[in-house]
Short mmCIF file of C-alpha atoms in Angstrom, two decimals:
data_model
loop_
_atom_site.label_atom_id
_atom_site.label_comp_id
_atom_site.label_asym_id
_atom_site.label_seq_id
_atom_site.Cartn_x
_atom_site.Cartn_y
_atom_site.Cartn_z
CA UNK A 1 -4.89 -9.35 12.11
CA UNK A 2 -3.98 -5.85 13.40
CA UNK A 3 -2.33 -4.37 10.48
CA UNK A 4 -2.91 -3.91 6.63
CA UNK A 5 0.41 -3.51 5.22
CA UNK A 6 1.11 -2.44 1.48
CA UNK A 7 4.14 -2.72 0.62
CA UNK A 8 5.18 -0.47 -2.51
CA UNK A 9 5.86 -2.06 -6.07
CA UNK A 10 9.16 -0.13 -5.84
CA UNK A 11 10.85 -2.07 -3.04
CA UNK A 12 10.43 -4.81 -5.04
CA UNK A 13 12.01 -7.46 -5.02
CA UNK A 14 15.68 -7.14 -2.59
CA UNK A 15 13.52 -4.57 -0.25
CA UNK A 16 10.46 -5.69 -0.54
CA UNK A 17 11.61 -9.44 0.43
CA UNK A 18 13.13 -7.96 3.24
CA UNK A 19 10.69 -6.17 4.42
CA UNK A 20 8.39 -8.65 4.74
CA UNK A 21 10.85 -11.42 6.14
CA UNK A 22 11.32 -8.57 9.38
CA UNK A 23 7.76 -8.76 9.95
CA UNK A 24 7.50 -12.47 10.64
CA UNK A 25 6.60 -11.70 14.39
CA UNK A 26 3.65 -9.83 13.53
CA UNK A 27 -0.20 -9.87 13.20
CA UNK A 28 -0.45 -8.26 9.48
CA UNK A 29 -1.93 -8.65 6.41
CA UNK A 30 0.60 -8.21 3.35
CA UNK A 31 -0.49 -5.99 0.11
CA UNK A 32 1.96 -5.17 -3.01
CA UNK A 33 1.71 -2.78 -5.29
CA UNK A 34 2.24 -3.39 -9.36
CA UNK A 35 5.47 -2.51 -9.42
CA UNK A 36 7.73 -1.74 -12.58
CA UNK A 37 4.66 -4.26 -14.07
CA UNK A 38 1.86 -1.24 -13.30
CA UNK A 39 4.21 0.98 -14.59
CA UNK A 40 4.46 -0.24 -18.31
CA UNK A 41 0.90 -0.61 -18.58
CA UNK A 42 0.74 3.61 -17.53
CA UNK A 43 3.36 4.61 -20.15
CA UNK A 44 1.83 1.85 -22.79
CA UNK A 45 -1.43 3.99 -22.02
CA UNK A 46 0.22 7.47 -22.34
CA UNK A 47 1.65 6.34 -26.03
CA UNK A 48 -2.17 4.86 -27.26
CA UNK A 49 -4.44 4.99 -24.44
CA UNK A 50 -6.56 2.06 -23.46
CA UNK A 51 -10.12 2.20 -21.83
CA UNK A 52 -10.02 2.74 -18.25
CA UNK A 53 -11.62 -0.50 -17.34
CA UNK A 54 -8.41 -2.68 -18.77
CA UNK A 55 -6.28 -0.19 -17.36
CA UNK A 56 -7.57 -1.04 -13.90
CA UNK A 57 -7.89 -4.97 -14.59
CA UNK A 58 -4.37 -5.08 -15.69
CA UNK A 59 -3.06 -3.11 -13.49
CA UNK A 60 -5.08 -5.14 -10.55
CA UNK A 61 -3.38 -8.45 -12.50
CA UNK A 62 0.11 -6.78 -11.89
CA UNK A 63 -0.39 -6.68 -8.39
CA UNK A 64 -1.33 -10.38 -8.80
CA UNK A 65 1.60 -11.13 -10.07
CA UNK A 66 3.85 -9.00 -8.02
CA UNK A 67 1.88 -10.94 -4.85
CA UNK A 68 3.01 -14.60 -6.07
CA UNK A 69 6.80 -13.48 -6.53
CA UNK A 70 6.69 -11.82 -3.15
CA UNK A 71 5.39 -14.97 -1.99
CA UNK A 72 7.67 -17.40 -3.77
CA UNK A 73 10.70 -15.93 -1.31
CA UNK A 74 9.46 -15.98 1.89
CA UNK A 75 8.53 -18.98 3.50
CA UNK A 76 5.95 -17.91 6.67
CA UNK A 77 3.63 -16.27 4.01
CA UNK A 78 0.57 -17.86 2.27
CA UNK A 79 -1.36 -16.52 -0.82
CA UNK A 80 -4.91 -15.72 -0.30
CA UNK A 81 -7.41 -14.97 -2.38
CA UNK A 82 -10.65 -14.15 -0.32
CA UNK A 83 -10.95 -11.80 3.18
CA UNK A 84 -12.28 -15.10 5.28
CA UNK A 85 -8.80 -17.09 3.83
CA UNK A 86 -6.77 -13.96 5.04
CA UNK A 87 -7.75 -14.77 8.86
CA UNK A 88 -7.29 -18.06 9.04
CA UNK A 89 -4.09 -17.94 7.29
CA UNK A 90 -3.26 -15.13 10.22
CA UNK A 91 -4.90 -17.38 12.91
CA UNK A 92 -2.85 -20.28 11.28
CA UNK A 93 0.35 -18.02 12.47
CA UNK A 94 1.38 -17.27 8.65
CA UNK A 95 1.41 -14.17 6.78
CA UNK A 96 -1.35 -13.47 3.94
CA UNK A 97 -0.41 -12.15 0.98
CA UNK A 98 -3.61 -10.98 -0.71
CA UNK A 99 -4.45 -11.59 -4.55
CA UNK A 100 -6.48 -8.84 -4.98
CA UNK A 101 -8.20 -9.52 -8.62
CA UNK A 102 -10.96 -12.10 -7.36
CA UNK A 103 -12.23 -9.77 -4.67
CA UNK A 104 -12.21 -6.80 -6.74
CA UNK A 105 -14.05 -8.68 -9.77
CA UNK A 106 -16.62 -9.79 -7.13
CA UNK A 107 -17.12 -6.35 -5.77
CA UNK A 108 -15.54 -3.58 -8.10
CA UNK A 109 -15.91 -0.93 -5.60
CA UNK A 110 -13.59 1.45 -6.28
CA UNK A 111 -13.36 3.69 -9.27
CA UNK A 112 -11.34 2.75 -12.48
CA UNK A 113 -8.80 5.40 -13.09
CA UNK A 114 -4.94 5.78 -12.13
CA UNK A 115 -6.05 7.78 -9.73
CA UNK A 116 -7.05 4.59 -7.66
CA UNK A 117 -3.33 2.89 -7.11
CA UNK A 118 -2.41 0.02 -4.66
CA UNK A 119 -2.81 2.97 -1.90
CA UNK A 120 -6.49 2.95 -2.25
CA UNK A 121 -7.28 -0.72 -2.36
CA UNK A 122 -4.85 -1.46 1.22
CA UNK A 123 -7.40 0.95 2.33
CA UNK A 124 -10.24 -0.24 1.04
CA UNK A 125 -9.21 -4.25 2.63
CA UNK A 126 -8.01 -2.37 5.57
CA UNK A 127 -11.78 -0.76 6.25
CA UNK A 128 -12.67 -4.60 5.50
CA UNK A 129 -10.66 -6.08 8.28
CA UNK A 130 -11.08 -3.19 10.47
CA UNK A 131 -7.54 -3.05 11.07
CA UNK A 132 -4.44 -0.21 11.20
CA UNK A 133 -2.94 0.45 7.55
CA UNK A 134 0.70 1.11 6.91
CA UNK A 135 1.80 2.26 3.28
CA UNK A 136 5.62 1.40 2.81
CA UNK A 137 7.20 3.14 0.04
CA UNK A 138 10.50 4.61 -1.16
CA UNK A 139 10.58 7.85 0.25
CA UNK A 140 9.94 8.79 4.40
CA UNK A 141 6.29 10.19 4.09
CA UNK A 142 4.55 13.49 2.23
CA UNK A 143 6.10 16.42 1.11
CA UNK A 144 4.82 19.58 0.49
CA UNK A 145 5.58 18.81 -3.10
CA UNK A 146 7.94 16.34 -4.67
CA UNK A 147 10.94 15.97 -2.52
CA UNK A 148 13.26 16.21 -5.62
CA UNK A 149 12.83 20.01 -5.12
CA UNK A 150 15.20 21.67 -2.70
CA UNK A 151 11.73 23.37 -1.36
CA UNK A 152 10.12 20.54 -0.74
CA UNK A 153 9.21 20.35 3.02
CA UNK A 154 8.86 17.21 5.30
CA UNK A 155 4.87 16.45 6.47
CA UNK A 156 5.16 14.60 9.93
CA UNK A 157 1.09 14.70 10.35
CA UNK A 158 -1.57 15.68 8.32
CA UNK A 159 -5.44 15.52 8.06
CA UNK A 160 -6.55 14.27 4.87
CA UNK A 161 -8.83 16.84 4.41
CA UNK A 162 -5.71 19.34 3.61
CA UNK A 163 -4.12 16.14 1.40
CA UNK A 164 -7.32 16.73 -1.32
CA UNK A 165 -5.51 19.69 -2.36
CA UNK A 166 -2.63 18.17 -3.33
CA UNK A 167 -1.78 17.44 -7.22
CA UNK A 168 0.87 14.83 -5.93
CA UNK A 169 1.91 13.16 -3.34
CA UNK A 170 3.73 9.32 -2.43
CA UNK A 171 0.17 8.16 -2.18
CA UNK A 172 -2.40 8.06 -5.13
CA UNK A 173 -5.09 10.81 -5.52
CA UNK A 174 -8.08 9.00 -4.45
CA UNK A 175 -6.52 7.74 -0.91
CA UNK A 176 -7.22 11.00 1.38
CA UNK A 177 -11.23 10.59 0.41
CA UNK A 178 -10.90 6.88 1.17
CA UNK A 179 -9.38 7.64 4.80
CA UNK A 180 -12.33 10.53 5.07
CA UNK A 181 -14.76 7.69 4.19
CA UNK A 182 -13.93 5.14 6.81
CA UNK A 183 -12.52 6.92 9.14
CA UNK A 184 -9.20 5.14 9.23
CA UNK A 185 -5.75 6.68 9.80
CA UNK A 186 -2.72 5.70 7.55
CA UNK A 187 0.99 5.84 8.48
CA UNK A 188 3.51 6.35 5.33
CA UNK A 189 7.62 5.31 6.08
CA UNK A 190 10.39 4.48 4.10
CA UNK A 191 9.99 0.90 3.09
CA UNK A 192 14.04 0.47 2.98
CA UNK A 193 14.61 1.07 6.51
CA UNK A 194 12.31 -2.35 7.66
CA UNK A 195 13.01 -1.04 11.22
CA UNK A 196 10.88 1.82 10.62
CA UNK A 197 8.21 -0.10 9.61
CA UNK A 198 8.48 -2.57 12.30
CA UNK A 199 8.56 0.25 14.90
CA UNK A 200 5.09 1.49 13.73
CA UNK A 201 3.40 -1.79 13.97
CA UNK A 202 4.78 -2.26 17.51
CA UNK A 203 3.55 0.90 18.95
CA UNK A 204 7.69 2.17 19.57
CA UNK A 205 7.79 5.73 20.73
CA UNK A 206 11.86 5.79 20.88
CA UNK A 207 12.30 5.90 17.66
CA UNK A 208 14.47 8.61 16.04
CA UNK A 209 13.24 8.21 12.30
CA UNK A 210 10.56 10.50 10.65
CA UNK A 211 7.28 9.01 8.67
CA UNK A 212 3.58 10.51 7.89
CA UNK A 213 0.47 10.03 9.80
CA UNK A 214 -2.47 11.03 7.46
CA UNK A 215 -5.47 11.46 10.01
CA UNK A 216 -8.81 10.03 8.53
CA UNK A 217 -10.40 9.31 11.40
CA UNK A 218 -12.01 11.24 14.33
#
């Protein structure tokens, strides 16, 4: 595998489907976030608040769930539970799509708090695999703040370090010290255009469209 490539709970499920079905060709591993099911579990937690440790579990269990309905659509992709399953199923020619929960349980190593989203964990299996990591979501990259403002300026590249002093972003809080850690770059596109993403993952320099490189590494 060459890529780790999460594709955001928000494309889900016309976009996300198609996403993934335009990236038949290639070497990646496949990722997806909780989706509108992640997002229920925040605002039930907002009205009562739960502990953080069954925020995290069920919000891990969302992306379970969000995985096998990916999965049910496209026909070239495989569920996979463990890293060692993930490159076979790649070596086998398919497309993993990775249930995150057993891995997680087994190792737990990231912290449990909504500061830790989907984001985080691509980048923590991406640091696993040692591959590239791609983070496709519904807007074209970072902003200087949220692009609803009319002041909101386009980031084309950025080094994570500046990202830490951010209060929000299109990526979760605790991704920029996760790049710093290993070292690892991330791209952020538009998850709509799949053309975008495709580009990326095939090394095109003609393309016309604008995205986010987050420098980690070196």
């Amino acid at each position: 595998m060459e890529w780790v490539v999460k594709v955001g709970g928000s494309l889900f499920p016309k976009k996300a489907i198609e996403l993934v079905k335009s990236l038949k060709s290639t070497k990646i591993l496949v990722i997806i976030g909780g989706g509108e099911f992640a997002d229920l579990i925040r605002k039930y937690d907002d009205e009562i608040e739960f502990s953080n440790d069954i925020n995290h579990e069920t919000a891990i269990d969302s992306m379970d769930i969000m995985a096998k309905l990916l999965n049910d659509k496209i026909d070239f992709t495989k569920i996979v539970y463990t890293i060692e399953e993930a490159k076979k199923t790649s070596n086998d020619g398919f497309i993993p799509i990775l249930i995150i929960s057993k891995l997680l349980k087994e190792n737990d190593p990231l912290k449990h708090s909504w500061e830790v989203t989907s984001d985080s964990i691509a980048a923590y299996i991406a640091n696993l695999l040692k591959t590239k990591l791609l983070i496709s979501t519904n807007v074209k990259g970072i902003y200087t703040r949220n692009p609803s403002h009319q002041d909101a300026i386009f980031i084309d590249e950025i080094n994570a370090k500046n990202l830490l002093t951010f209060d929000e972003s299109s990526i979760d809080l605790m991704l920029p010290k996760l790049l710093l850690r290993f070292g690892i770059d991330c791209f952020v596109v538009n998850g709509n255009y799949p053309m975008r993403v495709l580009s990326i993952i095939n090394s095109d320099r003609n393309h016309n469209f604008q995205y986010t490189l987050i420098k980690g590494g070196d």
